[in-house]
Each structure stands twice: as C-alpha cells, then as structure tokens.
Amino acid sequence: MKLPKGFIVITLPLIISPSTILASSLEDSSAHISYKPSKKNTKLAEAVDQNFPKNNLKNVPDIPKNVEPVGDVDPAKNKKSVDSSKDDDDKSSKSEDLKHLLAAERLLPNDYSIKLKVGNIYQDLGENSKAFSQYNKASSSRSRKIQEKAKKAMSQISNLDIFYDFQKTDPKLARLDLQLFINKNPKNLTAQKEMGYFLIDQEKEREALPYFLTAEKLAPKDYAIKAQLGYIYQDTDQPGKAYLKFREVLFSPDRKTRDEAKKAMDNLIDMDTYYSLKETHPALAKKVLSKFLQKEPKNLEAQEEMGYVLIDEKKNEEALNHFLIAEQLAPKNYEIKSQLGNIYQDLGQNKKAFYKFKEASASPDHKLSVQSKRDMVSLAGSQTKILPDPYFADIYFSPYYLPRFNDYITYTQFRIGKNILPDERLQIYGTIYHAQDSQSGAGALPSIYADNYVAGDVGFRFYPFKKIPLYAYLEVGEAYNIIPDPYFRETSTQYDLRGGLDYYQEWGADPDYFDKLTFSIKHEGNFYGDFSYYSRFHDAIGQVTLREGFRFLQYKYSSIGAYWKINGYFDTEQYFFNNAIETGPGLDIVPYNLIGVHLRLELTRGYYFPVNSPQPNPYGSIYNSSYAMVEGYINF
C-alpha cells in the first residue's frame, strides 16, 4: 500500500500466545461457530505453543508517546489512509489466524469444526473456491449442526467462478458447486449449458440431457443448443429424437450450422431412426425409410418395412413391388411369400395369390404352413383359371345315378365369355349344353326319362344387386335332339330360347384345412332357385333346392357332412314330372376341397302334385328315390 508523504508508521510486535489466538478465533458469532476447548484441544494448544513460542516482552521497543507527522497532511487523505490501514490490519490478522488454523487442521484432521472455521476465514478473505472446498469437507461431519452450516455456506457462495476453478482439478467439487448454483438460479442459461457440457466431457450424455433441455426452454432460438441436443440423442440411442432435433436446426440463420445439421441427418438415415420415428412421426419415418432405400436398395428389412407401410396406406400395388424385391433378396423366406399372397388377393389376382400361398405352405414353420393351406382353400378354384381378365370360362357338371330307374344321367354346361363391368355384374358369353341318360329311347313315355340334347347358345347374365347372388339371364341358339320325342321334339334340331332368374346362396362355415383328423360340428347349407322359360318345351319351369346340415369329419383338404334336402319343381304347363317335391337325408363327401367337386348320396321320398298333366302319371302320387351324384364347378 502506498502511504501519504511525511506519514510515519510505527510497527509493534505481536505479543500473544498462539493458543490464545486459536481459542479466540473459534468464538461463535453470527457467521462462525462456537468453540469450547476440551482435553483434546488442550493438547492442541500445547502443540501450538511448542511450535510457536511466546515473544519476549523485553525485546519490544518503547513506543514514542508523541509522534508528529512530517510535512503537510490532507485530512481527507489521512482518513482514507487510516481506513485502508485498518482493512489491511484486519486482513493480516485473519491471515495469521488462518495460518494457525491450518496447522491445527493438520494436527486434528477429523475435527470438522476447524474445517468449517477455515472455510469462514477463506470466505472473509474473498477466496471462495478454497472456502467452498473447506465447507465441503465440513459437510461430512457427524454433527448435524456443522453439516447444516457447511451446506448453507456452500449454497451461499456457490458461483460460476468456483466451478471454473475446480473444473479441471476437482470435477466432483466443480459439479457440486455448479449444481448448488443452478438450484439457486434455475433460469441461469450459462449455468445450465456449463453443466451440460461438463457432463458431456465426462461422457455422461444421459445426465447432460435435462440441462440442455432446460437451456433450450430458456433460449428456444439458440440453434447451437438444439444441435447439441441432437448429438446427445444420437449418442444415447434415440435416433428418432436426434433426427427431429437436427431437423429444427435447419431453420438456423447460420449456413454452417444448417450444413452440419444436414450432414448429421444424413448419418441418421438408417433403420434405427426409422423405428424410433415410426409410431410418433409416421410420415417422417417413411421419408427416412425412403432415403435409406435409395442408399441401400438391397436391404431386406427396409424393403419389407416399406411394403408394410404402403399396405397400411392402402397402396397395395406399390407395396407389391417392394415385397417382390424382398422375395428376390430372400427366396426362401416363406413369410414374404405369404404376404405376397395376401397382396395379390387384395388386388383381385386370386390365381397368383393361390400359388404364392402354395409356395408358403412349404414353410418349415408349422403354423405358417397350415395358415397358408387354409388361405389356399379360401381361394379354391382360382388356380385353374387360364383366361386373362376380363375373359372367363367355366363348366358345371352333375352326372348322377338314379336307382329308381337304373338310369345314368349326365348334365353339363360349358360357358366362355367376357365380363363387361369391372365388378363382373354383367357378362356376355357363348354356352354349350349337353344332357343325356342311359335308359331313354325312341317312343312314348315311360321310355323317356331325361332330356337328351346338345345346344349351342349365346347370351348374357346380369346381377342387379351387388351383394345378392341373383341374376337374370337370356340365351338364344340352336338345339340338337339326340333322341326324338313326339311330345316336344318335332325335328332333330330346334330353335332354343331360354331366359329367367337364378339364385344361389351358400352359408355356414367356409371350407377349411385341418392338419389332423378332426371331429367337429360345422354348420353349412345352400339354396338354389331357378325360374326359366324354355322355347323347346313352350313351358316355364321353376325349381328350388334347399340343403341344410353340418360337416362333422375333416382331415386335410377332405370333409364329410350330412344334410336334409328339400327339392321341389313346378311348371306352367302342368306336366306331372315337373310338379313334385322330394325330401330326405343326404351325405356330402368332399374328397379335395381345392377343386369344387362333391360326391352326394341322397335318400328321398317324393310326392307328385295333382295336376292336369298332358301326359298321364304312371308312378302314383308317392315315390321313393335315391341318388348317387357327382356335382362340380370349375372355372378357367
């Protein structure tokens, strides 16, 4: 300190026992703790006296009683100098006290009251970092009072300067200081960021995250903070959040920052990011997946995922392409083949769907194999289709044996045509009919048991309702009579015109596949109704057939069922054989349900309605009959 000119300073030596200093320095005040010497402290005093002997009063020079200042002295300057001198003396006194307390601390390292007092003096001297360190030590005391005072003092003096002082030398203490400071000042942006960076340096990214999140709230336009959050998310395996955060950084006014964000986003274009975004940001996840496929088109997982995404968006045609690529990448992946089958089926390409399910049925996974076979059954009949849409061909046949007359009767209809409307509600076609039996011969009844003819017609079918299997039809052509009939067949060829309404409906359990022999009751039934005009007979004939029953035995593609049948006929010309009703039990055997063929055995009792028939009824009003029939429908 620079002194005023002419000012005389007389220095007096300190004549006091160090033990006295120690005791007095530990007296309690509002900022310090009370200290009472104990037996242990007596030893401390003795030790201090030995290290610091008392001064000899004889060596103290006499202090002059009258000392006049030399030269002119400004009163104001003189007052300032006195105050400054007083502060220096106080600081010097505290420094001297500190020296003795540090010596005492070395002698009694477990006396936390000394550590607390050392912290007090460091704090008074403005050395807050050292004070903080001492308070931290004192906070480990078993004395609750000392603990509370130490922690309170640490909280009071905590600041960024202390953090910076300990940041490299004592990271643990630095973090403690900074946390205490943040607790006092939670909205201090610098402190939040400093804690975040400090933890990142210690490779504690997850612990750093909440501090940067708080910092982001305090400074929502600070893109450096957003970028740092992006890197933290990336390092903590949260790629989706990282991608979103870097996406925010793209709005930064700084071009370099934006470029870094784009680069970081490109590095996050992978499946992990996709999965992370999939649930919360599906549109963004799809973009990530699309970019990843541009980089890795042969990535099987990505191709499958894009396929599923497009299916969810009902874009089956686009999904199909991705699953076809996936199939090429993994030709033995039967789940992909099954998925292709589902897509083809949804697209109405049932034949392709059937054969994909057939491939999937070879899977070693028993569950997938069985499910694929069930899917094949649901598409049964589509596998035989040959003609491309909208063209079609089909054949219906129902040969049967009638023991009542020992007669074999065949009936077949073949059609080939085109669907005019996309939903197949309007069809035009050409058709061939063939009907013949083994017992009929030339002559009058009863030698004629069935119609025997071949006809070639053209016609159309129209389904007026989308969900009701009722259609109207009209056909015209030429018929050739295989057996002459004096009642109906005047010539070997006849003009053939027919038209009317047809209805066919099935209900109950769908056909299925069972891996094991299964006994179970599965309800099923069907109804057929027809009312048509036939120019060859100049007659309108109606027929209704109801079968109601159940399947009870199933194994693989085969099944056996039982039913009760009601079958009735009527016509406008009142021929007796066209006015009857039959009823009785039947057995339905399906040998292979992938092809629509049924073997039927039926026992019926018939009743002829009393009508004014142009031909006499030679059989009576009641009859018993049985049938052995093969009934099938196949489309091409």
XYZ file of C-alpha atoms in Angstrom, residues 41-635:
595
model
C -7.992 -29.124 22.413
C -5.661 -28.645 25.394
C -3.201 -30.898 23.659
C -3.714 -28.842 20.558
C -2.882 -25.639 22.433
C 0.254 -27.196 23.892
C 1.318 -28.355 20.470
C 0.771 -24.917 19.017
C 2.736 -23.259 21.866
C 5.649 -25.579 21.222
C 5.692 -24.703 17.557
C 5.110 -21.040 18.133
C 6.991 -19.815 21.349
C 5.783 -16.695 23.066
C 7.567 -13.448 22.194
C 9.970 -11.933 24.717
C 8.486 -8.689 26.002
C 11.893 -7.363 26.785
C 12.698 -7.159 23.117
C 9.732 -4.911 22.408
C 10.983 -1.366 21.840
C 9.416 1.574 23.627
C 6.673 3.259 21.650
C 7.123 7.014 21.384
C 4.354 8.889 23.177
C 4.308 11.865 20.811
C 4.830 11.272 17.113
C 4.157 14.248 14.892
C 3.583 13.761 11.163
C 6.179 15.207 8.863
C 5.045 17.698 6.259
C 1.594 18.847 5.248
C -1.175 16.232 5.531
C -4.595 16.392 3.815
C -7.210 15.424 6.475
C -9.387 13.585 3.942
C -6.473 11.633 2.562
C -5.339 10.941 6.045
C -8.803 9.441 6.944
C -8.767 7.243 3.833
C -5.328 6.010 4.622
C -6.356 5.160 8.156
C -9.372 3.115 6.922
C -7.233 1.316 4.388
C -4.664 0.588 7.019
C -7.398 -0.814 9.256
C -8.592 -3.158 6.481
C -5.066 -4.277 5.855
C -4.578 -4.942 9.540
C -7.828 -6.962 9.668
C -6.817 -8.962 6.620
C -3.393 -9.527 8.080
C -4.968 -10.688 11.325
C -7.231 -13.136 9.519
C -4.314 -14.430 7.513
C -2.407 -15.023 10.700
C -5.435 -16.790 12.221
C -5.720 -18.883 9.075
C -2.104 -19.949 9.377
C -2.678 -21.271 12.885
C -5.989 -22.957 11.964
C -4.404 -24.750 9.035
C -1.723 -26.018 11.372
C -4.433 -27.163 13.761
C -6.285 -28.892 10.919
C -3.166 -30.848 10.068
C -2.878 -31.990 13.656
C -6.591 -32.818 14.017
C -7.837 -33.808 10.543
C -11.098 -35.235 11.897
C -12.151 -32.087 13.705
C -14.739 -30.695 11.260
C -15.323 -27.566 13.308
C -11.804 -26.465 12.367
C -12.543 -27.086 8.685
C -15.697 -25.007 8.986
C -13.745 -22.137 10.597
C -11.071 -22.337 7.913
C -13.858 -22.012 5.356
C -15.169 -18.938 7.203
C -11.792 -17.241 7.064
C -11.241 -18.107 3.395
C -14.680 -16.655 2.696
C -13.823 -13.481 4.650
C -10.608 -13.216 2.682
C -12.545 -13.481 -0.588
C -11.042 -16.852 -1.514
C -14.383 -18.523 -2.209
C -13.019 -21.541 -4.029
C -10.893 -22.517 -1.053
C -13.767 -21.718 1.278
C -16.075 -23.960 -0.757
C -13.583 -26.795 -0.538
C -13.367 -26.454 3.241
C -17.132 -26.268 3.634
C -17.443 -29.385 1.536
C -15.120 -31.207 3.908
C -17.026 -29.906 6.920
C -20.308 -31.152 5.432
C -19.104 -34.700 6.129
C -19.192 -34.069 9.874
C -21.293 -36.295 12.093
C -22.521 -33.158 13.780
C -25.795 -32.192 12.164
C -25.251 -28.573 13.182
C -21.874 -28.415 11.437
C -23.320 -30.180 8.394
C -26.159 -27.708 8.058
C -23.876 -24.689 8.471
C -21.395 -26.046 5.950
C -24.052 -26.823 3.348
C -25.729 -23.480 3.872
C -22.407 -21.695 3.419
C -21.664 -23.719 0.255
C -25.021 -22.784 -1.207
C -24.495 -19.109 -0.356
C -21.095 -18.784 -2.011
C -21.627 -21.151 -4.951
C -20.969 -19.389 -8.244
C -19.579 -19.978 -11.688
C -16.111 -18.769 -10.713
C -15.768 -21.590 -8.198
C -16.931 -24.038 -10.865
C -14.312 -22.772 -13.280
C -11.607 -23.025 -10.602
C -12.357 -26.688 -9.858
C -13.474 -27.766 -13.319
C -10.204 -29.469 -14.145
C -8.598 -30.005 -10.766
C -11.572 -31.364 -8.835
C -14.508 -32.235 -11.182
C -16.591 -33.670 -8.375
C -16.375 -30.457 -6.378
C -16.952 -28.398 -9.505
C -20.174 -30.255 -10.261
C -21.353 -29.853 -6.688
C -20.782 -26.110 -6.794
C -22.500 -25.709 -10.141
C -25.484 -27.774 -9.074
C -25.909 -25.656 -5.950
C -25.716 -22.553 -8.085
C -28.328 -23.959 -10.507
C -30.583 -24.800 -7.581
C -30.460 -21.134 -6.598
C -30.630 -19.853 -10.174
C -32.557 -22.381 -12.303
C -33.080 -19.848 -15.081
C -29.395 -19.080 -15.487
C -28.742 -20.122 -19.090
C -24.953 -20.150 -18.761
C -25.058 -22.431 -15.738
C -27.407 -24.898 -17.440
C -25.203 -25.047 -20.520
C -21.998 -25.305 -18.496
C -23.364 -28.245 -16.540
C -24.415 -29.920 -19.771
C -21.009 -29.519 -21.416
C -19.251 -30.517 -18.203
C -21.178 -33.819 -18.103
C -20.572 -34.448 -21.795
C -16.831 -34.086 -21.164
C -17.229 -36.784 -18.543
C -19.102 -38.954 -21.097
C -22.334 -38.692 -19.140
C -24.602 -37.714 -22.018
C -27.793 -39.023 -20.447
C -27.181 -36.901 -17.333
C -26.402 -33.884 -19.517
C -29.682 -34.164 -21.421
C -32.041 -32.494 -18.893
C -29.734 -29.477 -18.545
C -29.717 -28.847 -22.295
C -33.473 -29.341 -22.408
C -33.812 -26.649 -19.744
C -31.388 -24.450 -21.660
C -33.498 -24.914 -24.795
C -36.575 -23.705 -22.918
C -34.621 -20.660 -21.723
C -33.301 -19.935 -25.225
C -35.691 -21.512 -27.775
C -33.931 -19.827 -30.710
C -30.446 -20.986 -29.762
C -29.732 -23.480 -32.546
C -26.400 -24.477 -31.021
C -28.321 -25.885 -28.068
C -30.685 -27.727 -30.416
C -27.740 -29.181 -32.299
C -26.155 -30.301 -29.043
C -29.409 -31.988 -28.081
C -29.381 -33.750 -31.432
C -25.926 -35.165 -30.792
C -26.906 -36.240 -27.275
C -29.956 -38.080 -28.603
C -27.775 -39.691 -31.225
C -25.193 -40.820 -28.666
C -27.869 -42.158 -26.317
C -29.519 -44.373 -28.952
C -32.502 -42.131 -29.568
C -32.066 -41.637 -33.327
C -35.634 -40.546 -33.940
C -35.415 -37.668 -31.472
C -31.980 -36.806 -32.819
C -33.338 -36.619 -36.352
C -36.195 -34.365 -35.258
C -33.859 -32.057 -33.363
C -31.432 -31.716 -36.283
C -34.451 -31.013 -38.435
C -35.204 -27.995 -36.220
C -31.622 -26.794 -36.661
C -32.268 -26.487 -40.409
C -34.071 -23.224 -39.588
C -30.878 -21.685 -38.211
C -29.849 -18.426 -39.930
C -26.260 -19.667 -39.900
C -25.430 -21.593 -43.060
C -22.616 -23.561 -41.474
C -24.926 -24.703 -38.690
C -27.519 -25.776 -41.238
C -24.942 -27.731 -43.231
C -23.785 -29.540 -40.118
C -27.384 -30.421 -39.302
C -27.970 -31.821 -42.798
C -24.843 -33.897 -42.519
C -25.943 -35.217 -39.144
C -29.379 -36.081 -40.540
C -27.814 -37.965 -43.439
C -25.810 -40.007 -40.961
C -29.065 -40.876 -39.191
C -30.722 -42.309 -42.292
C -30.938 -45.890 -41.071
C -33.418 -48.412 -39.741
C -32.927 -47.415 -36.101
C -34.068 -43.889 -36.871
C -36.999 -45.235 -38.844
C -38.179 -47.428 -35.983
C -37.718 -44.594 -33.498
C -39.973 -42.298 -35.558
C -42.441 -44.911 -36.753
C -45.050 -44.546 -34.000
C -44.896 -40.817 -33.283
C -43.999 -39.380 -36.716
C -45.061 -41.942 -39.365
C -44.807 -39.560 -42.320
C -41.281 -38.501 -41.375
C -40.356 -42.126 -40.682
C -41.451 -43.030 -44.197
C -39.186 -40.315 -45.638
C -36.260 -41.670 -43.636
C -37.010 -45.184 -44.875
C -37.293 -43.999 -48.466
C -33.918 -42.237 -48.292
C -32.375 -45.294 -46.698
C -33.658 -47.482 -49.533
C -32.043 -45.123 -52.011
C -28.733 -45.811 -50.301
C -29.375 -49.484 -49.544
C -31.829 -50.907 -52.122
C -30.805 -54.462 -51.254
C -31.635 -54.127 -47.584
C -34.241 -56.825 -46.987
C -35.574 -55.370 -43.749
C -36.090 -51.949 -45.333
C -37.889 -53.378 -48.365
C -40.275 -55.323 -46.145
C -40.929 -52.333 -43.893
C -41.707 -50.073 -46.840
C -44.086 -52.725 -48.096
C -45.930 -52.806 -44.776
C -46.052 -49.003 -44.628
C -47.669 -48.887 -48.072
C -50.148 -51.613 -47.124
C -51.209 -49.514 -44.129
C -51.713 -46.642 -46.565
C -53.804 -48.967 -48.779
C -51.282 -48.656 -51.609
C -51.096 -52.355 -52.351
C -49.733 -52.034 -55.873
C -46.736 -50.050 -54.626
C -46.337 -52.430 -51.693
C -46.295 -55.359 -54.114
C -43.138 -54.064 -55.804
C -41.239 -53.887 -52.519
C -42.259 -57.391 -51.469
C -41.278 -58.748 -54.888
C -37.813 -57.237 -54.389
C -37.748 -58.699 -50.881
C -38.616 -62.115 -52.314
C -35.692 -61.863 -54.719
C -33.395 -60.966 -51.831
C -34.692 -63.861 -49.700
C -36.169 -66.567 -51.967
C -36.574 -68.982 -49.035
C -38.419 -66.528 -46.829
C -41.891 -68.058 -46.660
C -43.393 -65.177 -44.696
C -42.673 -62.896 -47.634
C -44.390 -65.368 -49.967
C -47.406 -65.431 -47.677
C -47.518 -61.632 -47.636
C -47.335 -61.576 -51.424
C -50.295 -63.940 -51.454
C -52.281 -61.531 -49.283
C -51.434 -58.592 -51.529
C -52.355 -60.441 -54.710
C -55.634 -61.468 -53.105
C -56.422 -57.871 -52.119
C -55.671 -56.809 -55.691
C -58.088 -59.419 -57.039
C -55.311 -61.502 -58.597
C -56.506 -64.684 -56.960
C -54.624 -67.148 -59.125
C -51.276 -65.534 -58.293
C -52.340 -65.361 -54.662
C -53.181 -69.078 -54.641
C -49.785 -70.112 -55.942
C -47.939 -67.793 -53.550
C -49.804 -69.374 -50.665
C -48.925 -72.750 -52.120
C -45.223 -71.812 -52.023
C -45.616 -70.525 -48.463
C -47.265 -73.804 -47.448
C -43.851 -75.476 -47.824
C -42.559 -73.447 -44.858
C -40.880 -75.436 -42.054
C -42.860 -73.233 -39.686
C -45.866 -75.447 -38.997
C -48.156 -72.547 -38.083
C -47.338 -70.627 -41.259
C -47.660 -73.769 -43.359
C -51.141 -74.582 -42.034
C -52.304 -70.985 -42.399
C -51.064 -70.897 -45.992
C -53.009 -74.069 -46.785
C -56.118 -72.512 -45.306
C -55.548 -69.485 -47.491
C -55.313 -71.807 -50.493
C -58.677 -73.337 -49.598
C -60.237 -69.870 -49.382
C -59.120 -69.285 -52.982
C -60.021 -72.749 -54.238
C -60.989 -72.707 -57.898
C -58.892 -69.694 -58.815
C -55.852 -71.890 -59.511
C -57.499 -73.379 -62.609
C -58.183 -70.022 -64.234
C -56.486 -69.769 -67.620
C -58.045 -66.841 -69.435
C -56.877 -63.337 -68.538
C -59.356 -60.876 -67.113
C -61.920 -59.824 -68.134
C -62.412 -63.097 -70.004
C -63.685 -66.227 -68.317
C -64.713 -69.816 -68.911
C -66.421 -72.297 -66.611
C -68.007 -75.709 -66.587
C -70.754 -77.144 -64.419
C -71.452 -80.884 -64.375
C -73.739 -83.110 -62.315
C -73.811 -86.726 -63.504
C -75.829 -88.979 -61.215
C -77.219 -92.466 -60.912
C -80.934 -92.937 -60.303
C -81.546 -96.466 -58.896
C -85.277 -95.987 -59.224
C -84.934 -96.370 -62.976
C -81.437 -97.877 -63.020
C -80.524 -94.848 -65.063
C -77.273 -92.893 -65.512
C -77.977 -89.269 -66.302
C -75.476 -86.577 -67.248
C -75.885 -82.834 -67.365
C -73.134 -80.428 -68.419
C -72.931 -76.734 -69.235
C -69.826 -75.023 -70.563
C -69.517 -71.249 -70.944
C -66.890 -68.898 -72.319
C -67.287 -65.139 -72.297
C -66.304 -61.714 -71.070
C -67.112 -59.589 -68.043
C -68.375 -56.257 -69.276
C -68.419 -54.455 -65.927
C -65.391 -54.401 -63.562
C -67.395 -55.976 -60.734
C -68.495 -58.868 -63.007
C -72.155 -57.925 -62.731
C -72.694 -58.098 -66.486
C -71.423 -60.982 -68.605
C -71.791 -61.938 -72.251
C -70.913 -65.450 -73.303
C -71.399 -68.433 -75.525
C -72.578 -71.680 -73.973
C -72.940 -75.362 -74.789
C -75.432 -77.639 -73.034
C -75.379 -81.389 -73.027
C -77.880 -83.705 -71.307
C -78.287 -87.446 -71.814
C -79.280 -90.603 -69.962
C -78.697 -94.319 -70.354
C -82.294 -95.571 -70.372
C -84.215 -93.273 -72.662
C -85.093 -94.480 -76.115
C -87.314 -93.588 -79.001
C -91.027 -93.779 -78.336
C -93.589 -92.542 -75.899
C -93.219 -92.355 -72.155
C -92.218 -94.054 -69.957
C -89.287 -94.761 -72.270
C -88.100 -91.134 -71.993
C -86.537 -90.435 -68.563
C -84.492 -87.283 -69.210
C -83.924 -84.606 -71.777
C -81.383 -85.767 -74.342
C -79.948 -82.910 -76.342
C -76.993 -80.710 -77.221
C -77.481 -76.943 -77.572
C -75.273 -74.036 -78.544
C -76.412 -70.587 -77.422
C -75.184 -67.070 -76.874
C -76.448 -64.979 -74.040
C -75.868 -62.656 -71.099
C -76.182 -62.585 -67.338
C -76.886 -59.529 -65.270
C -76.628 -59.248 -61.485
C -78.879 -56.324 -60.475
C -77.609 -56.298 -56.878
C -74.005 -56.191 -55.716
C -74.473 -58.281 -52.591
C -77.365 -60.540 -53.581
C -76.443 -63.541 -55.772
C -79.484 -63.181 -58.014
C -79.071 -62.841 -61.755
C -81.275 -62.550 -64.797
C -80.223 -64.279 -67.987
C -81.284 -64.682 -71.601
C -79.853 -67.152 -74.117
C -80.687 -67.923 -77.713
C -79.345 -70.580 -80.063
C -79.922 -73.943 -81.687
C -80.551 -77.328 -80.041
C -79.941 -80.778 -81.454
C -82.195 -83.543 -80.144
C -80.235 -86.729 -79.510
C -83.425 -88.797 -79.095
C -86.642 -87.957 -80.950
C -89.644 -87.207 -78.737
C -93.139 -86.921 -80.231
C -94.268 -84.596 -77.421
C -91.525 -81.948 -77.715
C -89.116 -82.795 -80.491
C -90.725 -82.457 -83.836
C -87.377 -82.303 -85.629
C -83.797 -83.228 -84.827
C -82.876 -79.538 -84.453
C -84.849 -76.822 -82.744
C -84.679 -73.136 -82.086
C -83.591 -72.716 -78.473
C -84.577 -69.682 -76.430
C -84.367 -69.662 -72.684
C -84.276 -66.997 -70.021
C -85.238 -66.300 -66.459
C -83.958 -65.730 -62.918
C -81.403 -67.774 -60.978
C -80.362 -67.542 -57.340
C -77.686 -69.485 -55.469
C -76.503 -68.869 -51.916
C -74.230 -70.772 -49.514
C -73.917 -70.157 -45.780
C -72.273 -71.574 -42.704
C -68.649 -72.498 -42.137
C -66.309 -71.971 -45.064
C -64.269 -74.882 -46.367
C -61.068 -75.264 -44.390
C -57.859 -77.217 -43.967
C -57.205 -79.418 -40.935
C -53.772 -80.842 -40.308
C -55.198 -83.636 -38.150
C -58.309 -85.780 -38.301
C -60.922 -83.569 -36.666
C -64.414 -84.391 -35.432
C -66.381 -81.173 -35.095
C -69.804 -79.864 -35.973
C -69.635 -77.120 -38.609
C -72.962 -75.778 -39.787
C -73.393 -75.372 -43.550
C -76.179 -75.084 -46.071
C -77.136 -73.855 -49.534
C -80.142 -72.811 -51.552
C -80.726 -72.890 -55.289
C -83.699 -71.324 -57.030
C -84.497 -71.036 -60.736
C -87.460 -69.961 -62.811
C -86.926 -70.062 -66.571
C -88.807 -70.210 -69.851
C -87.795 -72.881 -72.426
C -88.938 -72.452 -76.002
C -88.261 -76.112 -76.797
C -90.974 -77.124 -74.333
C -93.137 -73.995 -74.609
C -93.007 -74.089 -70.826
C -91.842 -72.058 -67.832
C -90.311 -74.299 -65.196
C -89.326 -73.499 -61.620
C -87.072 -75.366 -59.217
C -85.991 -74.804 -55.604
C -83.458 -76.910 -53.697
C -82.567 -76.449 -50.031
C -79.833 -78.352 -48.236
C -79.337 -77.686 -44.530
C -76.822 -79.610 -42.435
C -73.315 -79.769 -40.994
C -69.810 -81.045 -41.581
C -68.705 -83.442 -38.891
C -65.427 -85.010 -40.065
C -62.468 -83.184 -41.590
C -58.935 -84.160 -42.489
C -56.548 -82.049 -44.546
C -58.475 -80.990 -47.675
C -61.262 -83.577 -47.247
C -64.525 -83.464 -45.338
C -67.752 -85.382 -44.768
C -71.053 -83.731 -43.969
C -74.707 -84.623 -43.550
C -77.771 -82.616 -44.502
C -81.501 -82.681 -45.060
C -82.699 -81.924 -48.555
C -85.930 -80.407 -49.830
C -86.293 -80.258 -53.598
C -89.362 -79.019 -55.484
C -90.488 -78.480 -59.113
C -93.380 -76.716 -60.784
C -94.245 -75.536 -64.282
C -96.906 -73.632 -66.166
C -97.874 -76.497 -68.480
C -98.510 -78.846 -65.525
C -96.524 -81.851 -66.647
C -96.625 -84.299 -63.734
C -92.850 -84.841 -63.678
C -92.349 -81.079 -63.339
C -94.696 -80.792 -60.351
C -93.255 -82.714 -57.433
C -91.479 -82.313 -54.116
C -88.778 -84.527 -52.586
C -87.295 -84.544 -49.117
C -84.812 -86.703 -47.268
C -81.319 -87.024 -45.796
C -78.096 -86.765 -47.695
C -74.371 -87.284 -47.253
C -71.863 -84.837 -48.733
C -68.303 -86.062 -49.333
C -65.657 -83.553 -50.446
C -62.518 -85.501 -51.405
C -60.374 -82.457 -52.226
C -61.790 -79.037 -51.476
C -59.258 -77.198 -53.631
C -61.439 -78.316 -56.539
C -65.178 -77.730 -56.303
C -66.349 -81.328 -56.561
C -68.896 -83.002 -54.237
C -69.963 -86.627 -54.006
C -73.566 -86.796 -52.801
C -75.638 -89.731 -51.600
C -79.311 -88.968 -51.015
C -82.394 -90.930 -49.927
C -85.644 -89.099 -50.622
C -89.361 -89.582 -50.570
C -91.251 -87.854 -53.353
C -94.759 -86.550 -53.846
C -96.326 -85.654 -57.186
C -98.657 -82.704 -57.061
C -102.079 -83.407 -58.507
C -102.084 -81.501 -61.801
C -103.901 -81.835 -65.090
C -100.866 -83.271 -66.881
C -100.839 -83.566 -70.676
C -99.144 -86.907 -70.069
C -100.506 -89.479 -67.638
C -98.560 -90.254 -64.428
C -97.805 -93.989 -64.359
C -95.996 -93.910 -60.972
C -98.622 -92.909 -58.473
C -98.581 -89.888 -56.161
C -95.808 -91.048 -53.820
C -92.438 -92.496 -54.671
C -89.121 -93.326 -53.015
C -85.898 -92.449 -54.712
C -82.178 -92.294 -54.111
C -79.342 -90.508 -55.837
C -75.614 -91.003 -56.193
C -74.282 -87.791 -57.685
C -71.039 -86.111 -58.628
C -71.507 -82.353 -58.700
C -68.755 -79.973 -59.676
C -67.922 -76.482 -60.845
C -64.572 -75.442 -62.331
C -63.677 -72.097 -63.840
